[in-house]
Amino acid sequence: MAVSLHTPSGGEFISDPTPGQRRWRTFWRSPLAWWGVGMFVAILVFCFVGPLVYHSNAMTPDLRRAMLAPGPGGPLGTDDLGRSELLRMMIGGQLSLEVAIAAGFATTFFGAAYGLLSGFLGGLWDNILMRIVDVLIALPSIFLLLLVVSLFKPTPTLLVVVIAFTSWFSVARLVRGEVLTLKRREYIDAVRAIGASSFRLMLRHLLPNAMGVVIVTATFQIGYAILSVAGLSFLGLGLPPPTPNWGQMLSSAMPYTFQNAWWLIYPPGIAIVLVELAANFVGDALSEAFDPRLREGHS
Amino acid sequence: MGRYILRRLLQAIPVLLGITLVSFLIVHLVPGGPAQAMLGPRATPLRIEEINRTLGLDKPLPVQYVIWLGQLLRGDFGTSYFYNQPVLTLILVNTPRTLAVVGLGTIASLLLSPIGAWQAYRRGSVGDHVITVLSYFFYSMPFFWLGIIMILIFGVWLPWFPSGGITSVVGGGAATFLDWASHLVLPVATIAIGTVAGWSRYVRSSMIDTLSLDFIRTGRAKGLSETAVVLKHALRNSLLPLITLLGFSIPSLFSGALFIEVVFNYPGLGLLFWDATVQRDYPIVLGGVVVVGVLTILGNLMADVLYAVADPRIRFD
């Protein structure tokens, strides 16, 4: 944004866009970015503004109105307890999104810190820290996630911590790899020669240059967290009722599959897919702009 | 070759030990420990103490870990609280079923992934765009929802396939086999669709890279037929990354299998593990994590060996 727009009349200095600005411009030029951001904003509006506009019954059971198809039962019909499916979709999204976004950030923060430290320390410490990552990466994450969740009573905060605990290692590996290459650059020697502390070196000189990787993985991690939140709730080990969330709505619709209660099965699934698509679109556009090597390279 | 495999197996040992340590610590560091979790609201200090004594949970943690590890090495995974059967028996019955779903799903995905190569060859065509959009869509779809949709379409709407369980007729011979196979169709299709959606994107970009390489131009220049250039030279090279991808995907294939087994009520390792976590049957939970860890490591090893066989540029040392 800080690019001077006036025509040069001589003697003045026109700044080229910084690499950062150039990357963001590349990002916004991509149709994927617009689709992704647009979908994400639309979902946020649906979930957080929707309930202010659309009033119905989301919480109180009303068995006379149970299992009504869309039309007689309102725009999206009613569930097995006669509650408005549309309003439950809106409210259910709030918690799913809040937990997923928080978990995505927590994962990225912890993973980036771990990877930064491991890459910076190098040598024996790096070896030890990365062997720990090897162990955790070898386990299918849902098994680890279920193991931890089964031991506690899930609350939103706990879920954030647990998801972060079971998914930070891929972020750590990526950031560590980036730090290892950055560390060999000359400017790091220069900063060291000036006498900067290790702490300063890591936070002011290594981290900002590894930020591209961090931003890209954060996006994919939010997408991954949405799946984890929904998946755990689907398996009955997520957040307890009464507050609805998409995964739990889907699992309580399961028994009605054979009654063809499609209005209870499609909406939560479509919502999850849309958030996931938005995250993948934005993530792909970001990696295209920030680090072409990362493209499609996430796990 | 033999030495390479042996070395990779030796390298897997610390990772395996790590897996046992991590899962052991997670279960045992929880306040109250397994006894509290087993008893739930019925927990009283006296009963907790009683359970701890009978299960040997009152010994120091390192001692417990070593004892447990020794038992694991002798194939003793403990006894399930819920089924009151040796955990090893349960795991041995369920693992082949999961391997059938994951294995067949993987084979189907490998066979379908060259669709990405076709996209690369017809890059920018309508077909390419349609498949790209579809693969984004399926790639973003959680396995459990895809599974439910499959049931809704092929189990309810068009009742072609059984939508749950593993068998419905008893007896033997061809009828039983066909019955078993028909129960596998939807779970395998679900895992394959979800996986191909991811893999074909890699094959597409790999094929795009390969098609721009010199040896392809050389092939065309020396007058090879287009079919030979594309199928024999470009395709074979662009499928190589699939093997690495296979190794990477093994954990997520097992994760996917768990959801699919729950959705289709298919009695494999995933369903066993899920039931055990819901019922807090910790011997099964711990055993399940260890077995899945072993399977993942073996799968990765297989992918590495395959890669070394397929790509002559890779040396075994």
Coordinates of C-alpha atoms in Angstrom, one line a residue:
Chain A
M1 CA 0.0 0.0 0.0
A2 CA 2.9 2.3 0.7
V3 CA 3.8 2.6 -3.0
S4 CA 4.0 6.2 -4.2
L5 CA 1.4 6.8 -6.9
H6 CA 2.3 10.4 -8.0
T7 CA 4.3 10.9 -11.2
P8 CA 8.0 11.6 -10.6
S9 CA 9.0 15.1 -11.4
G10 CA 12.7 14.4 -11.0
G11 CA 15.0 14.1 -8.1
E12 CA 12.7 11.9 -6.0
F13 CA 12.9 8.2 -5.2
I14 CA 10.2 5.9 -6.3
S15 CA 10.2 2.8 -4.2
D16 CA 9.6 -0.5 -5.8
P17 CA 7.0 -2.7 -4.1
T18 CA 8.7 -4.7 -1.3
P19 CA 8.8 -8.5 -1.8
G20 CA 6.0 -8.7 0.7
Q21 CA 3.7 -6.3 -1.2
R22 CA 4.5 -8.1 -4.5
R23 CA 3.4 -11.4 -2.9
W24 CA 0.1 -10.1 -1.7
R25 CA -0.5 -8.6 -5.1
T26 CA 0.1 -12.0 -6.7
F27 CA -2.3 -13.5 -4.1
W28 CA -5.1 -11.1 -4.9
R29 CA -4.6 -11.6 -8.7
S30 CA -5.5 -15.2 -8.3
P31 CA -9.2 -16.1 -8.8
L32 CA -8.8 -18.9 -6.2
A33 CA -8.0 -16.3 -3.6
W34 CA -11.2 -14.3 -4.4
W35 CA -13.3 -17.5 -4.4
G36 CA -11.8 -18.7 -1.1
V37 CA -12.1 -15.4 0.7
G38 CA -15.5 -14.8 -0.7
M39 CA -16.8 -18.2 0.4
F40 CA -15.3 -17.8 3.9
V41 CA -16.8 -14.3 4.4
A42 CA -20.2 -15.6 3.2
I43 CA -20.0 -18.5 5.7
L44 CA -19.1 -16.1 8.5
V45 CA -22.0 -13.8 7.7
F46 CA -24.4 -16.8 7.5
C47 CA -23.3 -18.1 10.9
F48 CA -22.8 -14.9 12.9
V49 CA -25.2 -12.4 11.2
G50 CA -27.8 -15.0 10.2
P51 CA -29.3 -15.6 13.7
L52 CA -29.8 -11.9 14.1
V53 CA -32.0 -11.8 11.0
Y54 CA -33.6 -15.2 11.0
H55 CA -35.6 -16.0 14.1
S56 CA -36.9 -19.5 14.8
N57 CA -36.7 -22.3 17.3
A58 CA -33.2 -23.8 17.5
M59 CA -33.1 -25.3 21.0
T60 CA -36.5 -26.2 22.4
P61 CA -37.8 -29.7 21.4
D62 CA -41.2 -29.5 19.8
L63 CA -42.2 -33.1 18.8
R64 CA -45.3 -32.0 16.9
R65 CA -43.1 -30.4 14.3
A66 CA -40.5 -33.2 14.2
M67 CA -38.9 -34.4 10.9
L68 CA -40.7 -31.9 8.6
A69 CA -39.2 -31.6 5.2
P70 CA -38.2 -28.2 3.8
G71 CA -41.3 -26.3 3.0
P72 CA -43.7 -27.2 5.8
G73 CA -40.9 -27.2 8.2
G74 CA -39.3 -23.9 7.2
P75 CA -36.5 -23.3 4.7
L76 CA -34.4 -26.3 5.7
G77 CA -37.0 -28.4 7.5
T78 CA -36.8 -29.5 11.1
D79 CA -34.8 -32.2 12.9
D80 CA -35.9 -35.2 14.9
L81 CA -36.8 -32.9 17.8
G82 CA -38.7 -30.4 15.7
R83 CA -36.1 -27.7 15.8
S84 CA -35.3 -25.4 12.9
E85 CA -32.5 -26.9 10.8
L86 CA -31.6 -23.6 9.3
L87 CA -31.1 -21.8 12.6
R88 CA -29.2 -24.8 14.0
M89 CA -26.9 -24.7 11.0
M90 CA -26.2 -21.0 11.7
I91 CA -25.6 -21.5 15.4
G92 CA -23.8 -24.8 14.9
G93 CA -21.3 -23.1 12.6
Q94 CA -20.3 -20.5 15.2
L95 CA -18.8 -23.0 17.6
S96 CA -17.3 -25.1 14.8
L97 CA -15.6 -22.1 13.2
E98 CA -14.4 -20.5 16.5
V99 CA -12.8 -23.8 17.6
A100 CA -11.3 -24.5 14.2
I101 CA -9.8 -21.0 13.8
A102 CA -8.4 -21.0 17.3
A103 CA -7.1 -24.5 16.8
G104 CA -5.5 -23.6 13.5
F105 CA -3.7 -20.7 15.1
A106 CA -2.7 -22.6 18.1
T107 CA -1.3 -25.4 15.9
T108 CA 0.6 -23.0 13.7
F109 CA 2.0 -21.0 16.7
F110 CA 3.2 -24.0 18.5
G111 CA 4.5 -25.8 15.4
A112 CA 6.3 -22.7 14.2
A113 CA 7.9 -22.1 17.5
Y114 CA 9.1 -25.7 17.8
G115 CA 10.3 -25.7 14.2
L116 CA 12.1 -22.4 14.6
L117 CA 13.8 -23.5 17.8
S118 CA 14.8 -26.9 16.3
G119 CA 16.1 -25.4 13.1
F120 CA 18.0 -22.6 15.0
L121 CA 19.6 -24.9 17.6
G122 CA 20.7 -27.4 14.9
G123 CA 23.0 -30.3 15.7
L124 CA 22.1 -32.7 18.5
W125 CA 19.1 -30.8 19.7
D126 CA 17.6 -30.6 16.3
N127 CA 18.1 -34.3 15.9
I128 CA 16.3 -35.0 19.2
L129 CA 13.5 -32.6 18.6
M130 CA 12.9 -33.9 15.1
R131 CA 12.9 -37.6 16.1
I132 CA 10.0 -36.7 18.4
V133 CA 8.2 -35.3 15.4
D134 CA 9.0 -38.5 13.4
V135 CA 7.2 -40.5 16.1
L136 CA 4.1 -38.3 16.2
I137 CA 3.9 -38.0 12.4
A138 CA 4.0 -41.9 12.1
L139 CA 0.6 -42.1 13.9
P140 CA -2.7 -41.6 12.1
S141 CA -3.8 -38.4 13.7
I142 CA -7.4 -39.5 14.4
F143 CA -6.2 -42.3 16.6
L144 CA -4.1 -40.0 18.7
L145 CA -6.9 -37.4 18.8
L146 CA -9.4 -40.1 20.0
L147 CA -7.0 -41.4 22.5
V148 CA -6.6 -37.9 24.1
V149 CA -10.2 -36.9 23.8
S150 CA -11.4 -40.1 25.5
L151 CA -9.5 -39.2 28.6
F152 CA -11.1 -35.8 29.1
K153 CA -14.5 -34.2 29.1
P154 CA -14.3 -32.0 26.0
T155 CA -14.8 -28.3 26.3
P156 CA -14.1 -25.8 23.4
T157 CA -10.8 -24.8 25.0
L158 CA -9.7 -28.3 25.6
L159 CA -10.6 -29.2 22.0
V160 CA -8.4 -26.4 20.7
V161 CA -5.5 -27.6 22.8
V162 CA -6.1 -31.3 21.8
I163 CA -6.3 -30.5 18.1
A164 CA -3.2 -28.4 18.3
F165 CA -1.4 -31.1 20.3
T166 CA -2.2 -33.7 17.6
S167 CA -1.4 -31.7 14.5
W168 CA 1.5 -29.3 15.2
F169 CA 4.3 -31.6 14.0
S170 CA 3.8 -31.1 10.3
V171 CA 4.0 -27.4 10.7
A172 CA 7.1 -27.8 12.8
R173 CA 8.8 -29.9 10.1
L174 CA 8.0 -27.3 7.4
V175 CA 9.2 -24.3 9.4
R176 CA 12.3 -26.1 10.5
G177 CA 13.2 -26.9 6.9
E178 CA 12.8 -23.3 6.0
V179 CA 14.9 -22.1 9.0
L180 CA 17.7 -24.5 8.1
T181 CA 18.0 -23.0 4.6
L182 CA 17.7 -19.4 5.9
K183 CA 20.3 -20.0 8.5
R184 CA 23.0 -20.5 5.9
R185 CA 22.3 -17.1 4.3
E186 CA 24.9 -14.4 4.6
Y187 CA 22.7 -11.8 6.3
I188 CA 22.4 -14.2 9.3
D189 CA 26.2 -14.1 9.7
A190 CA 26.1 -10.3 9.4
V191 CA 23.4 -10.1 12.2
R192 CA 25.5 -12.4 14.3
A193 CA 28.6 -10.4 13.7
I194 CA 26.8 -7.2 14.9
G195 CA 26.2 -9.1 18.2
A196 CA 22.5 -9.7 18.1
S197 CA 21.2 -12.2 20.7
S198 CA 20.0 -15.6 19.7
F199 CA 16.5 -14.6 20.7
R200 CA 16.6 -11.5 18.5
L201 CA 18.1 -13.5 15.6
M202 CA 15.2 -16.0 15.8
L203 CA 12.3 -13.5 16.2
R204 CA 13.5 -10.6 14.1
H205 CA 15.5 -12.2 11.4
L206 CA 14.6 -15.8 10.9
L207 CA 10.9 -15.8 11.7
P208 CA 9.9 -12.9 9.4
N209 CA 11.6 -14.6 6.5
A210 CA 9.9 -17.9 7.2
M211 CA 6.5 -16.2 7.5
G212 CA 5.4 -17.3 4.0
V213 CA 5.5 -20.9 5.0
V214 CA 3.8 -20.1 8.3
I215 CA 0.9 -18.2 6.7
V216 CA 0.3 -20.9 4.2
T217 CA 0.3 -23.7 6.7
A218 CA -1.9 -21.7 9.1
T219 CA -4.6 -21.7 6.3
F220 CA -4.4 -25.4 5.7
Q221 CA -4.4 -26.0 9.5
I222 CA -7.6 -24.2 9.9
G223 CA -9.1 -26.4 7.2
Y224 CA -7.8 -29.4 8.9
A225 CA -9.1 -28.3 12.3
I226 CA -12.6 -27.9 10.8
L227 CA -12.5 -31.5 9.8
S228 CA -11.1 -32.6 13.2
V229 CA -13.8 -30.7 15.1
A230 CA -16.6 -32.1 12.9
G231 CA -15.0 -35.6 12.8
L232 CA -14.7 -35.8 16.6
S233 CA -18.3 -34.6 17.1
F234 CA -19.4 -37.0 14.5
L235 CA -17.8 -39.8 16.5
G236 CA -19.6 -38.6 19.6
L237 CA -16.4 -37.5 21.3
G238 CA -16.6 -33.8 20.5
L239 CA -18.4 -31.0 22.2
P240 CA -21.4 -32.1 24.2
P241 CA -25.0 -30.9 23.4
P242 CA -27.1 -28.8 23.8
T243 CA -25.1 -26.2 21.7
P244 CA -25.2 -27.7 18.2
N245 CA -22.3 -28.1 15.9
W246 CA -22.1 -29.4 12.3
G247 CA -20.4 -32.7 13.0
Q248 CA -22.8 -33.5 15.8
M249 CA -25.8 -32.5 13.7
L250 CA -24.6 -34.9 11.0
S251 CA -24.1 -37.8 13.5
S252 CA -27.6 -37.3 14.9
A253 CA -29.0 -37.3 11.4
M254 CA -27.3 -40.7 10.7
P255 CA -30.1 -42.9 12.0
Y256 CA -32.5 -41.1 9.6
T257 CA -30.5 -41.9 6.5
F258 CA -32.8 -44.8 5.7
Q259 CA -35.9 -42.5 6.0
N260 CA -34.2 -40.4 3.3
A261 CA -34.0 -37.4 5.6
W262 CA -31.7 -35.7 3.1
W263 CA -32.4 -32.2 4.5
L264 CA -30.6 -33.2 7.7
I265 CA -27.7 -34.8 6.0
Y266 CA -26.8 -32.5 3.1
P267 CA -26.6 -29.0 4.9
P268 CA -24.1 -29.8 7.6
G269 CA -21.9 -31.7 5.2
I270 CA -22.1 -29.0 2.5
A271 CA -21.2 -26.4 5.2
I272 CA -18.1 -28.4 6.2
V273 CA -17.1 -28.9 2.6
L274 CA -17.5 -25.1 1.9
V275 CA -15.2 -24.1 4.7
E276 CA -12.7 -26.8 3.7
L277 CA -12.9 -25.6 0.1
A278 CA -12.4 -22.0 1.2
A279 CA -9.3 -23.0 3.2
N280 CA -7.9 -25.0 0.3
F281 CA -8.5 -22.2 -2.2
V282 CA -6.9 -19.6 0.0
G283 CA -4.1 -21.9 1.0
D284 CA -3.3 -22.8 -2.7
A285 CA -3.4 -19.1 -3.7
L286 CA -1.2 -18.2 -0.8
S287 CA 1.3 -20.9 -1.5
E288 CA 1.3 -19.9 -5.2
A289 CA 2.1 -16.3 -4.1
F290 CA 4.5 -17.0 -1.2
D291 CA 6.2 -20.2 -1.9
P292 CA 5.6 -22.0 -5.2
R293 CA 7.5 -25.0 -3.8
L294 CA 4.7 -25.6 -1.2
R295 CA 2.0 -25.8 -3.8
E296 CA 0.0 -29.0 -3.3
G297 CA 2.7 -30.1 -0.9
H298 CA 0.7 -30.0 2.2
S299 CA -0.4 -33.2 4.0
Chain B
M1 CA 18.5 -54.5 -1.3
G2 CA 18.3 -56.8 1.6
R3 CA 20.7 -54.6 3.6
Y4 CA 18.6 -51.5 2.7
I5 CA 15.4 -53.1 4.0
L6 CA 17.2 -54.3 7.1
R7 CA 18.6 -50.9 7.8
R8 CA 15.2 -49.3 7.4
L9 CA 13.7 -51.9 9.7
L10 CA 16.3 -51.0 12.4
Q11 CA 15.6 -47.3 11.9
A12 CA 11.9 -48.0 12.6
I13 CA 12.7 -49.4 16.1
P14 CA 13.2 -46.1 17.8
V15 CA 10.1 -44.7 16.2
L16 CA 8.1 -47.7 17.4
L17 CA 9.5 -47.3 20.9
G18 CA 8.5 -43.7 20.7
I19 CA 4.9 -44.6 19.7
T20 CA 4.6 -46.9 22.7
L21 CA 6.1 -44.3 25.0
V22 CA 3.8 -41.5 23.8
S23 CA 0.6 -43.5 24.0
F24 CA 1.6 -44.9 27.4
L25 CA 2.3 -41.5 28.8
I26 CA -0.9 -40.0 27.4
V27 CA -3.0 -42.6 29.1
H28 CA -1.1 -42.7 32.4
L29 CA -0.4 -39.0 33.0
V30 CA -4.1 -38.1 33.2
P31 CA -5.2 -37.2 36.7
G32 CA -6.7 -40.3 38.2
G33 CA -5.3 -42.4 35.4
P34 CA -7.1 -45.3 33.7
A35 CA -8.9 -46.3 36.9
Q36 CA -10.6 -43.0 37.2
A37 CA -11.6 -43.1 33.5
M38 CA -12.8 -46.7 33.8
L39 CA -15.0 -46.0 36.8
G40 CA -16.2 -42.6 35.6
P41 CA -18.7 -41.1 38.0
R42 CA -18.7 -44.2 40.2
A43 CA -15.1 -43.6 41.2
T44 CA -14.3 -43.6 44.9
P45 CA -10.8 -43.5 46.3
L46 CA -11.2 -47.0 47.6
R47 CA -12.3 -48.5 44.2
I48 CA -9.6 -46.6 42.3
E49 CA -7.0 -48.0 44.7
E50 CA -8.4 -51.5 44.2
I51 CA -8.3 -51.3 40.4
N52 CA -4.8 -49.8 40.5
R53 CA -3.6 -52.7 42.6
T54 CA -5.2 -55.4 40.4
L55 CA -3.9 -53.8 37.2
G56 CA -0.5 -53.1 38.6
L57 CA -1.1 -49.3 38.2
D58 CA 0.3 -48.6 41.7
K59 CA 3.9 -49.3 40.6
P60 CA 6.2 -46.4 39.5
L61 CA 5.5 -45.3 35.9
P62 CA 8.9 -46.4 34.4
V63 CA 8.4 -49.8 35.9
Q64 CA 4.9 -50.1 34.5
Y65 CA 6.1 -49.0 31.1
V66 CA 8.9 -51.6 31.1
I67 CA 6.5 -54.3 32.2
W68 CA 3.9 -53.3 29.5
L69 CA 6.6 -53.2 26.8
G70 CA 7.9 -56.7 27.8
Q71 CA 4.3 -57.9 27.5
L72 CA 3.9 -56.3 24.1
L73 CA 7.0 -58.0 22.9
R74 CA 5.6 -61.3 23.9
G75 CA 2.4 -60.5 22.0
D76 CA 0.5 -59.9 25.3
F77 CA -1.6 -56.8 24.7
G78 CA -3.6 -57.3 27.9
T79 CA -7.2 -58.2 28.3
S80 CA -10.1 -56.0 27.1
Y81 CA -12.2 -54.7 30.0
F82 CA -15.3 -54.8 27.9
Y83 CA -15.1 -58.0 25.8
N84 CA -13.0 -59.9 28.5
Q85 CA -10.9 -61.3 25.7
P86 CA -7.2 -61.0 24.9
V87 CA -6.7 -57.7 23.0
L88 CA -4.4 -59.5 20.6
T89 CA -7.2 -61.9 19.5
L90 CA -9.5 -58.9 18.8
I91 CA -6.8 -57.1 16.9
L92 CA -5.9 -60.1 14.8
V93 CA -9.5 -60.7 13.9
N94 CA -10.1 -57.0 12.9
T95 CA -6.9 -56.0 11.3
P96 CA -7.2 -58.0 8.1
R97 CA -10.6 -56.4 7.5
T98 CA -9.2 -53.0 7.8
L99 CA -6.3 -53.9 5.6
A100 CA -8.8 -55.2 3.0
V101 CA -10.5 -51.8 2.9
V102 CA -7.3 -49.7 2.9
G103 CA -5.5 -52.0 0.5
L104 CA -8.3 -52.3 -2.1
G105 CA -8.9 -48.5 -1.7
T106 CA -5.2 -47.8 -2.3
I107 CA -5.1 -50.1 -5.4
A108 CA -8.3 -48.4 -6.8
S109 CA -6.7 -45.0 -6.1
L110 CA -3.5 -45.9 -7.8
L111 CA -5.4 -47.2 -10.9
L112 CA -7.5 -44.1 -11.1
S113 CA -4.9 -41.4 -10.4
P114 CA -3.5 -41.4 -14.0
I115 CA -6.7 -39.3 -14.7
G116 CA -4.4 -36.5 -13.6
A117 CA -2.0 -37.3 -16.4
W118 CA -4.8 -37.1 -18.9
Q119 CA -5.7 -33.7 -17.5
A120 CA -2.2 -32.6 -17.9
Y121 CA -2.1 -33.8 -21.5
R122 CA -5.4 -32.0 -22.2
R123 CA -4.4 -29.0 -20.1
G124 CA -6.9 -26.2 -20.2
S125 CA -9.7 -28.2 -21.9
V126 CA -13.2 -28.4 -20.5
G127 CA -12.6 -31.9 -19.2
D128 CA -9.5 -30.7 -17.3
H129 CA -11.4 -27.9 -15.7
V130 CA -14.3 -30.1 -14.7
I131 CA -12.1 -32.7 -13.2
T132 CA -10.1 -30.0 -11.3
V133 CA -13.2 -28.6 -9.8
L134 CA -14.5 -32.1 -8.9
S135 CA -11.2 -33.1 -7.3
Y136 CA -11.1 -29.9 -5.2
F137 CA -14.6 -30.7 -4.1
F138 CA -14.0 -34.4 -3.2
Y139 CA -10.6 -33.5 -1.7
S140 CA -12.4 -31.1 0.7
M141 CA -15.0 -33.6 1.6
P142 CA -14.7 -35.4 5.0
F143 CA -14.7 -39.2 4.6
F144 CA -17.6 -39.6 7.0
W145 CA -19.9 -37.3 4.9
L146 CA -18.8 -38.9 1.6
G147 CA -19.7 -42.2 3.2
I148 CA -23.1 -41.1 4.3
I149 CA -23.8 -39.7 0.8
M150 CA -22.7 -43.0 -0.7
I151 CA -25.2 -44.8 1.6
L152 CA -27.9 -42.3 0.7
I153 CA -27.3 -42.7 -3.1
F154 CA -26.3 -46.4 -3.5
G155 CA -27.9 -47.9 -0.4
V156 CA -31.2 -46.0 -0.1
W157 CA -32.0 -44.3 -3.4
L158 CA -30.6 -46.9 -5.7
P159 CA -30.4 -50.0 -3.5
W160 CA -27.5 -51.6 -5.3
F161 CA -25.2 -52.4 -2.5
P162 CA -25.5 -53.3 1.2
S163 CA -24.7 -50.2 3.2
G164 CA -23.4 -51.6 6.4
G165 CA -21.8 -54.6 8.1
I166 CA -19.5 -57.1 6.6
T167 CA -21.7 -60.1 5.6
S168 CA -25.3 -60.9 5.6
V169 CA -25.4 -64.6 4.5
V170 CA -23.9 -67.4 6.4
G171 CA -22.4 -70.5 4.8
G172 CA -19.5 -70.8 2.5
G173 CA -18.3 -70.9 -1.1
A174 CA -18.8 -68.4 -3.8
A175 CA -22.0 -66.9 -2.4
T176 CA -20.3 -65.9 0.8
F177 CA -17.4 -64.4 -1.1
L178 CA -19.7 -62.4 -3.4
D179 CA -21.7 -61.2 -0.4
W180 CA -18.5 -60.1 1.4
A181 CA -17.3 -58.4 -1.8
S182 CA -20.6 -56.5 -2.2
H183 CA -20.2 -55.2 1.4
L184 CA -16.8 -53.9 0.5
V185 CA -17.9 -51.9 -2.5
L186 CA -19.2 -48.8 -0.8
P187 CA -16.4 -48.5 1.8
V188 CA -13.7 -49.0 -0.8
A189 CA -15.3 -46.6 -3.2
T190 CA -15.5 -44.0 -0.5
I191 CA -11.9 -44.2 0.4
A192 CA -10.8 -44.4 -3.2
I193 CA -12.8 -41.3 -4.3
G194 CA -11.4 -39.2 -1.4
T195 CA -7.9 -40.4 -2.1
V196 CA -7.9 -40.1 -5.9
A197 CA -9.1 -36.5 -5.5
G198 CA -5.9 -35.6 -3.8
W199 CA -3.5 -37.8 -5.7
S200 CA -4.7 -36.9 -9.2
R201 CA -3.7 -33.3 -8.5
Y202 CA -0.1 -34.4 -7.8
V203 CA -0.1 -36.6 -10.9
R204 CA -1.4 -33.7 -13.0
S205 CA 1.3 -31.3 -11.9
S206 CA 4.0 -34.0 -12.2
M207 CA 2.8 -34.8 -15.7
I208 CA 2.9 -31.1 -16.7
D209 CA 6.5 -31.0 -15.5
T210 CA 7.4 -34.2 -17.3
L211 CA 5.8 -33.2 -20.6
S212 CA 8.1 -30.1 -20.7
L213 CA 11.3 -32.1 -20.3
D214 CA 13.9 -32.6 -23.0
F215 CA 13.5 -36.3 -23.4
I216 CA 9.9 -35.9 -24.4
R217 CA 10.9 -33.5 -27.2
T218 CA 13.7 -35.9 -28.2
G219 CA 11.1 -38.7 -28.4
R220 CA 8.9 -36.7 -30.6
A221 CA 11.8 -35.5 -32.7
K222 CA 13.0 -39.0 -33.4
G223 CA 9.6 -39.8 -34.7
L224 CA 8.0 -41.9 -32.0
S225 CA 4.3 -42.1 -32.1
E226 CA 2.4 -39.8 -29.8
T227 CA 1.0 -42.7 -27.9
A228 CA 4.5 -44.1 -27.3
V229 CA 5.7 -40.7 -26.1
V230 CA 2.8 -40.0 -23.8
L231 CA 2.1 -43.5 -22.4
K232 CA 5.5 -45.1 -22.4
H233 CA 7.7 -42.1 -21.6
A234 CA 5.8 -39.3 -20.0
L235 CA 3.2 -41.2 -18.0
R236 CA 5.7 -43.7 -16.5
N237 CA 7.9 -40.9 -15.2
S238 CA 5.1 -38.8 -13.9
L239 CA 3.6 -41.6 -11.9
L240 CA 6.8 -41.9 -9.8
P241 CA 5.7 -39.3 -7.2
L242 CA 2.6 -41.5 -6.5
I243 CA 4.8 -43.9 -4.7
T244 CA 6.2 -41.3 -2.3
L245 CA 2.6 -39.9 -2.0
L246 CA 1.5 -43.4 -1.0
G247 CA 4.0 -43.4 1.8
F248 CA 2.8 -40.0 3.0
S249 CA -0.8 -40.9 2.7
I250 CA -0.8 -44.1 4.8
P251 CA -1.6 -42.3 8.1
S252 CA -4.5 -40.5 6.5
L253 CA -5.7 -43.7 4.8
F254 CA -6.0 -45.3 8.3
S255 CA -7.6 -42.2 9.7
G256 CA -10.1 -42.3 6.8
A257 CA -10.7 -46.0 7.3
L258 CA -11.7 -45.3 10.9
F259 CA -14.4 -42.9 9.9
I260 CA -15.5 -45.2 7.0
E261 CA -15.7 -48.2 9.3
V262 CA -17.9 -46.2 11.8
V263 CA -20.2 -44.9 9.0
F264 CA -20.6 -48.3 7.4
N265 CA -20.6 -50.2 10.7
Y266 CA -17.8 -52.3 9.2
P267 CA -16.1 -54.3 12.0
G268 CA -12.4 -53.4 11.4
L269 CA -9.6 -52.0 13.5
G270 CA -11.1 -48.5 13.3
L271 CA -14.5 -49.5 14.6
L272 CA -12.9 -51.6 17.4
F273 CA -10.7 -48.7 18.4
W274 CA -13.6 -46.2 18.3
D275 CA -15.8 -48.5 20.4
A276 CA -12.9 -48.9 22.8
T277 CA -12.4 -45.1 23.2
V278 CA -16.1 -44.6 23.8
Q279 CA -16.1 -47.4 26.4
R280 CA -12.7 -46.4 27.8
D281 CA -11.4 -49.8 27.2
Y282 CA -7.7 -48.8 27.5
P283 CA -5.9 -52.0 26.7
I284 CA -7.6 -52.0 23.3
V285 CA -7.0 -48.3 22.8
L286 CA -3.3 -48.7 23.6
G287 CA -3.0 -51.8 21.5
G288 CA -4.8 -50.2 18.6
V289 CA -2.4 -47.2 18.6
V290 CA 0.6 -49.5 18.6
V291 CA -0.7 -51.7 15.9
V292 CA -1.7 -48.8 13.7
G293 CA 1.8 -47.3 14.3
V294 CA 3.4 -50.6 13.2
L295 CA 1.2 -50.8 10.1
T296 CA 2.0 -47.2 9.2
I297 CA 5.7 -47.7 9.5
L298 CA 5.6 -50.9 7.5
G299 CA 3.5 -49.2 4.8
N300 CA 6.1 -46.4 4.6
L301 CA 8.9 -48.9 4.3
M302 CA 7.1 -50.7 1.5
A303 CA 6.6 -47.4 -0.3
D304 CA 10.3 -46.6 0.1
V305 CA 11.3 -50.0 -1.3
L306 CA 8.9 -49.7 -4.2
Y307 CA 10.3 -46.3 -5.0
A308 CA 13.8 -47.7 -5.0
V309 CA 12.7 -50.5 -7.3
A310 CA 10.8 -48.2 -9.6
D311 CA 13.4 -45.5 -9.9
P312 CA 16.8 -46.7 -11.0
R313 CA 18.3 -43.4 -10.0
I314 CA 17.8 -44.2 -6.3
R315 CA 20.6 -46.2 -4.7
F316 CA 20.2 -48.5 -1.8
D317 CA 22.8 -46.9 0.4

